Short mmCIF file of C-alpha atoms in Angstrom, two decimals:
data_model
loop_
_atom_site.label_atom_id
_atom_site.label_comp_id
_atom_site.label_asym_id
_atom_site.label_seq_id
_atom_site.Cartn_x
_atom_site.Cartn_y
_atom_site.Cartn_z
CA MET G 9 -3.81 59.77 50.52
CA PRO G 10 -1.57 58.58 53.39
CA ARG G 11 -1.37 54.84 53.94
CA PRO G 12 -2.98 53.60 57.16
CA THR G 13 -0.53 52.81 59.93
CA THR G 14 -0.52 49.22 61.13
CA VAL G 15 -0.82 49.10 64.92
CA GLU G 16 0.86 46.06 66.44
CA GLU G 17 -0.68 44.33 69.42
CA PRO G 18 1.55 44.75 72.48
CA LEU G 19 3.58 41.74 73.52
CA ALA G 20 2.68 39.90 76.69
CA PRO G 21 4.87 41.03 79.63
CA ALA G 22 6.44 37.57 79.90
CA LEU G 23 7.85 38.09 76.38
CA ALA G 24 8.35 41.86 76.32
CA GLU G 25 10.20 42.32 79.62
CA PRO G 26 13.08 39.90 78.88
CA LEU G 27 13.50 41.60 75.50
CA ASP G 28 13.73 45.02 77.16
CA ARG G 29 16.38 43.73 79.58
CA PHE G 30 18.37 42.17 76.74
CA LEU G 31 18.31 45.38 74.68
CA ALA G 32 19.32 47.44 77.71
CA GLU G 33 22.34 45.20 78.30
CA MET G 34 23.32 45.36 74.62
CA GLU G 35 23.13 49.15 74.69
CA GLN G 36 24.87 49.77 78.00
CA GLY G 37 27.28 46.86 78.24
CA ARG G 38 28.43 46.66 74.64
CA GLY G 39 27.89 50.18 73.38
CA LEU G 40 26.35 48.98 70.13
CA ALA G 41 25.47 51.39 67.36
CA ASP G 42 21.85 52.51 67.04
CA ASN G 43 21.31 50.63 63.77
CA THR G 44 22.60 47.39 65.35
CA LEU G 45 20.24 47.79 68.30
CA ASP G 46 17.39 48.53 65.91
CA ALA G 47 18.16 45.30 64.03
CA TYR G 48 18.11 43.29 67.30
CA ARG G 49 14.84 44.93 68.31
CA ARG G 50 13.21 44.33 64.94
CA ASP G 51 14.37 40.71 64.65
CA LEU G 52 13.41 39.77 68.19
CA ARG G 53 10.01 41.45 68.17
CA ARG G 54 9.28 39.47 65.00
CA TYR G 55 10.40 36.29 66.77
CA LEU G 56 8.34 36.96 69.89
CA ARG G 57 5.23 37.73 67.84
CA PHE G 58 5.78 34.46 65.99
CA LEU G 59 5.95 32.62 69.32
CA ALA G 60 2.75 34.34 70.46
CA ARG G 61 0.98 33.17 67.29
CA GLN G 62 2.04 29.62 68.17
CA GLY G 63 0.41 30.02 71.58
CA ILE G 64 3.75 30.26 73.42
CA GLU G 65 3.59 32.93 76.11
CA ALA G 66 6.73 32.06 78.09
CA LEU G 67 10.23 31.97 76.63
CA ASP G 68 11.25 28.82 78.47
CA ARG G 69 8.65 26.95 76.39
CA ALA G 70 10.24 27.90 73.06
CA THR G 71 11.87 24.97 71.23
CA GLY G 72 14.04 24.42 68.19
CA PRO G 73 11.09 23.68 65.86
CA GLU G 74 9.54 27.08 66.63
CA VAL G 75 12.77 28.88 65.80
CA ALA G 76 13.18 26.78 62.64
CA GLY G 77 9.57 27.58 61.73
CA LEU G 78 10.20 31.29 61.91
CA LEU G 79 13.33 30.99 59.77
CA GLU G 80 11.38 29.03 57.14
CA GLU G 81 8.63 31.66 57.20
CA LEU G 82 11.27 34.34 56.54
CA ARG G 83 12.68 32.33 53.62
CA GLN G 84 9.19 31.86 52.16
CA ALA G 85 8.65 35.62 52.46
CA GLY G 86 11.65 36.15 50.19
CA LEU G 87 14.16 37.46 52.73
CA THR G 88 17.78 37.00 51.72
CA PRO G 89 19.93 34.26 53.29
CA ALA G 90 21.98 36.99 54.99
CA THR G 91 18.85 38.44 56.63
CA VAL G 92 17.67 35.00 57.74
CA ALA G 93 21.12 34.32 59.21
CA ARG G 94 21.07 37.65 61.04
CA ASN G 95 17.67 36.79 62.57
CA LEU G 96 19.03 33.48 63.83
CA THR G 97 22.05 35.27 65.32
CA SER G 98 19.75 37.73 67.13
CA ILE G 99 17.58 34.91 68.50
CA ARG G 100 20.63 32.87 69.56
CA ARG G 101 22.18 35.79 71.46
CA PHE G 102 18.85 36.52 73.12
CA HIS G 103 18.47 32.94 74.39
CA ARG G 104 22.09 32.83 75.57
CA PHE G 105 21.38 36.00 77.52
CA LEU G 106 18.36 34.28 79.12
CA LEU G 107 20.50 31.28 80.08
CA ARG G 108 23.18 33.50 81.57
CA CYS G 109 20.60 35.38 83.64
CA GLY G 110 18.94 32.22 84.87
CA GLN G 111 15.68 32.98 83.06
CA ALA G 112 15.84 29.79 80.98
CA THR G 113 17.35 26.33 81.24
CA LEU G 114 17.55 25.44 77.52
CA ASP G 115 18.70 27.17 74.36
CA PRO G 116 16.32 26.25 71.51
CA THR G 117 18.86 27.43 68.92
CA GLU G 118 21.60 25.07 70.11
CA ALA G 119 21.03 22.41 67.43
CA LEU G 120 20.30 24.85 64.60
CA GLU G 121 22.98 25.60 62.02
CA SER G 122 23.35 29.05 60.55
CA PRO G 123 22.69 29.26 56.81
CA ARG G 124 25.88 28.98 54.78
CA LEU G 125 26.57 32.34 53.22
CA GLU G 126 28.74 32.46 50.16
CA ARG G 127 30.77 35.65 50.12
CA PRO G 128 29.70 37.68 47.07
CA LEU G 129 32.29 37.97 44.32
CA PRO G 130 34.07 41.34 44.42
CA ASP G 131 33.58 43.92 41.71
CA VAL G 132 36.87 44.56 39.92
CA LEU G 133 38.06 46.89 37.19
CA SER G 134 39.63 45.65 34.00
CA VAL G 135 43.26 46.58 33.35
CA THR G 136 42.03 48.99 30.66
CA GLU G 137 39.62 50.66 33.10
CA VAL G 138 42.43 51.05 35.65
CA SER G 139 44.57 52.78 33.00
CA ARG G 140 41.73 55.17 32.14
CA LEU G 141 41.13 55.88 35.81
CA MET G 142 44.79 56.78 36.35
CA GLU G 143 44.70 59.20 33.42
CA ALA G 144 41.60 61.04 34.67
CA PRO G 145 43.12 63.56 37.16
CA ASP G 146 44.30 66.94 35.85
CA LEU G 147 48.05 66.92 36.50
CA SER G 148 48.33 70.68 35.96
CA THR G 149 46.92 71.30 39.46
CA PRO G 150 48.19 70.34 42.93
CA LEU G 151 44.96 68.51 43.70
CA GLY G 152 45.13 66.63 40.42
CA GLN G 153 48.68 65.52 41.17
CA ARG G 154 47.54 64.41 44.62
CA ASP G 155 44.64 62.46 43.12
CA ARG G 156 46.89 60.68 40.62
CA ALA G 157 49.35 59.73 43.36
CA LEU G 158 46.53 58.50 45.57
CA LEU G 159 44.99 56.36 42.80
CA GLU G 160 48.33 54.90 41.78
CA LEU G 161 49.20 54.05 45.38
CA LEU G 162 45.84 52.43 46.12
CA TYR G 163 46.03 50.21 43.05
CA ALA G 164 49.73 49.42 43.53
CA SER G 165 49.35 48.41 47.18
CA GLY G 166 45.78 47.19 47.76
CA LEU G 167 45.49 49.37 50.87
CA ARG G 168 42.25 49.78 52.76
CA VAL G 169 41.01 53.37 52.72
CA SER G 170 41.59 53.57 56.51
CA GLU G 171 45.22 52.55 55.95
CA LEU G 172 45.66 55.07 53.15
CA ILE G 173 44.43 58.09 55.09
CA ALA G 174 46.54 57.06 58.12
CA LEU G 175 49.79 56.97 56.12
CA GLN G 176 52.54 59.23 57.49
CA LEU G 177 55.68 60.47 55.74
CA PRO G 178 57.95 58.07 57.69
CA SER G 179 55.80 55.21 56.32
CA LEU G 180 57.29 55.74 52.84
CA GLU G 181 60.47 54.06 51.70
CA LEU G 182 60.36 55.21 48.09
CA ASP G 183 64.02 54.39 47.43
CA SER G 184 63.16 50.77 48.16
CA ALA G 185 59.68 51.00 46.58
CA LEU G 186 58.08 50.00 49.89
CA ILE G 187 55.48 51.40 52.25
CA ARG G 188 55.05 50.46 55.89
CA VAL G 189 51.36 49.91 56.70
CA VAL G 190 49.59 49.44 60.02
CA GLY G 191 46.51 47.36 59.33
CA LYS G 192 43.98 45.37 61.36
CA PRO G 193 44.37 44.69 64.25
CA SER G 194 47.40 46.98 64.58
CA ARG G 195 49.53 44.55 62.52
CA GLU G 196 52.35 46.16 60.60
CA ARG G 197 53.29 44.93 57.14
CA LEU G 198 55.65 46.02 54.38
CA VAL G 199 53.99 46.41 50.99
CA PRO G 200 55.98 46.82 47.76
CA ILE G 201 54.73 49.29 45.15
CA GLY G 202 55.54 49.62 41.47
CA ARG G 203 57.44 52.27 39.55
CA PRO G 204 54.38 54.29 38.43
CA ALA G 205 53.21 54.66 42.03
CA VAL G 206 56.71 55.57 43.25
CA ARG G 207 57.02 58.17 40.51
CA GLN G 208 53.61 59.80 41.09
CA VAL G 209 53.94 59.84 44.89
CA ALA G 210 57.40 61.44 44.56
CA VAL G 211 55.99 64.12 42.22
CA TYR G 212 53.15 64.82 44.63
CA LEU G 213 55.49 65.08 47.63
CA GLU G 214 57.89 67.38 45.82
CA ARG G 215 55.53 69.68 43.93
CA SER G 216 52.02 69.55 45.38
CA ARG G 217 51.99 68.58 49.01
CA PRO G 218 54.10 71.64 50.05
CA ARG G 219 51.45 73.84 48.40
CA LEU G 220 48.63 72.10 50.29
CA ALA G 221 50.35 71.77 53.66
CA GLY G 222 49.37 73.95 56.58
CA PRO G 223 49.89 74.21 60.36
CA GLU G 224 47.78 71.10 61.02
CA SER G 225 49.28 68.87 58.32
CA ALA G 226 51.94 67.24 60.51
CA ASP G 227 53.29 64.16 58.68
CA THR G 228 50.02 63.12 57.06
CA ILE G 229 50.74 62.25 53.44
CA PHE G 230 47.46 62.88 51.64
CA LEU G 231 46.00 66.33 52.38
CA ASN G 232 42.85 68.14 51.38
CA ALA G 233 42.64 71.72 50.13
CA ARG G 234 42.57 72.99 53.76
CA GLY G 235 45.86 71.31 54.60
CA THR G 236 44.39 68.62 56.86
CA GLY G 237 44.29 64.89 56.27
CA LEU G 238 41.81 63.45 53.80
CA SER G 239 38.73 61.76 55.27
CA ARG G 240 37.29 58.47 54.08
CA MET G 241 34.55 60.40 52.30
CA GLY G 242 37.16 62.64 50.70
CA VAL G 243 38.87 59.59 49.18
CA TRP G 244 35.51 58.27 47.96
CA LYS G 245 34.80 61.57 46.23
CA ILE G 246 38.21 61.56 44.52
CA ILE G 247 37.64 58.06 43.19
CA ARG G 248 34.11 58.77 42.02
CA GLY G 249 35.28 61.94 40.29
CA ALA G 250 38.08 60.05 38.55
CA ALA G 251 35.65 57.29 37.51
CA LYS G 252 33.33 59.87 35.97
CA GLY G 253 36.25 61.47 34.14
CA ALA G 254 37.35 58.04 32.89
CA GLY G 255 33.89 57.22 31.55
CA ILE G 256 33.38 54.35 34.00
CA ASP G 257 29.62 54.41 34.46
CA ARG G 258 29.26 52.13 37.49
CA ARG G 259 29.83 53.04 41.12
CA ILE G 260 33.32 52.25 42.34
CA SER G 261 34.95 52.75 45.71
CA PRO G 262 38.40 52.56 47.33
CA HIS G 263 37.71 48.86 47.91
CA THR G 264 37.18 48.39 44.15
CA LEU G 265 40.86 49.25 43.68
CA ARG G 266 41.81 46.87 46.51
CA HIS G 267 39.78 44.12 44.84
CA SER G 268 41.33 44.91 41.47
CA PHE G 269 44.83 44.82 42.95
CA ALA G 270 44.26 41.30 44.32
CA ALA G 271 42.41 39.95 41.30
CA HIS G 272 45.02 41.21 38.84
CA LEU G 273 47.84 39.70 40.91
CA LEU G 274 46.13 36.30 40.84
CA ASP G 275 45.41 36.67 37.11
CA GLY G 276 49.14 37.17 36.64
CA GLY G 277 49.97 33.97 38.52
CA ALA G 278 50.62 35.25 42.05
CA ASP G 279 50.43 32.78 44.94
CA LEU G 280 47.30 33.09 47.10
CA ARG G 281 49.38 33.17 50.30
CA ALA G 282 51.45 36.06 48.94
CA VAL G 283 48.27 38.00 48.10
CA GLN G 284 46.98 37.30 51.61
CA GLU G 285 50.16 38.80 53.07
CA LEU G 286 50.00 41.85 50.82
CA LEU G 287 46.37 42.53 51.70
CA GLY G 288 46.98 42.06 55.43
CA HIS G 289 44.32 39.35 55.81
CA ALA G 290 44.69 37.41 59.05
CA ASP G 291 42.78 34.43 57.61
CA ILE G 292 43.36 33.07 54.12
CA SER G 293 39.64 32.27 53.80
CA THR G 294 39.11 36.01 53.37
CA THR G 295 41.53 36.02 50.44
CA GLN G 296 40.03 32.94 48.80
CA VAL G 297 37.14 34.98 47.40
CA TYR G 298 39.62 36.23 44.78
CA ALA G 299 40.51 32.66 43.87
CA ARG G 300 36.81 32.04 43.31
CA LEU G 301 36.74 35.09 41.06
CA ASP G 302 39.67 33.67 39.07
CA SER G 303 37.95 30.28 38.84
CA GLN G 304 34.78 31.93 37.57
CA ARG G 305 36.78 33.74 34.88
CA LEU G 306 38.41 30.47 33.80
CA ARG G 307 35.02 28.76 33.60
CA GLU G 308 33.72 31.59 31.41
CA VAL G 309 36.74 31.25 29.11
CA HIS G 310 36.15 27.49 28.91
CA ARG G 311 32.46 27.90 28.09
CA ARG G 312 33.21 30.52 25.46
CA TYR G 313 36.09 28.90 23.64
CA HIS G 314 35.97 25.13 24.23
CA PRO G 315 34.11 23.16 21.53
CA ARG G 316 32.08 21.41 24.22
CA GLY G 317 32.15 24.17 26.82
#
């Protein structure tokens, strides 16, 4: 039996019309994706209904305690800190829009602090799992040789998947064991790679890529069976297939290899600033999540092996 549909009471025009204008500006002026607009709409309709329940029918009467009350209600309902923070961001941008348009004189979110969000620890492979992953492709086929070269290069360099699929033949300096990478935002960096990656990429370029290349290949390094450049989804499928072949039963992605690259460097004693440079992070705070991962590992070792751990 179908569940009954809950019909929401329409918002009062004094609340609904400013929301419609805000969403129209977000859509036209900023070209936001549909899912982002949907999140704004959902968050702000929730906020405006909350205000209506408090007897507030005009936005210029909303104050900080009302906004804080909604956020506490969301926490009590079990929403994650990230979702609560996103709601506050939506409400803050809405009120700043009202100020800019002269529809309000105060921003009730001005004194509210966003919840502190701790970046989740990245999922990484063990060194043994990396070895099994590298051995998974079938090297008797051109596609298998491509897959092995791709996996070795990702783990050796810590590239983002977007950087990997954008690599061109002139980007490679295999004699010097270097690759030239254009990252975000259009910042070029030189990344060293190890002997296994150099060897497998050289084998792929010599034996397999010529068999895959076609009229539309140009200088793109990693090609699919049609001779065009791999897509992001194509790289995901290669990694998932290799993980299955290696007996790794959890979901991994191109970023898992990037995480593993960074974590294993730090495990080996690499300097955090050097890892930041290799990853192409503009801000070291982004890289520090791997230091937290290393600290967690050390705490686990201490708890396990110290007499009073």
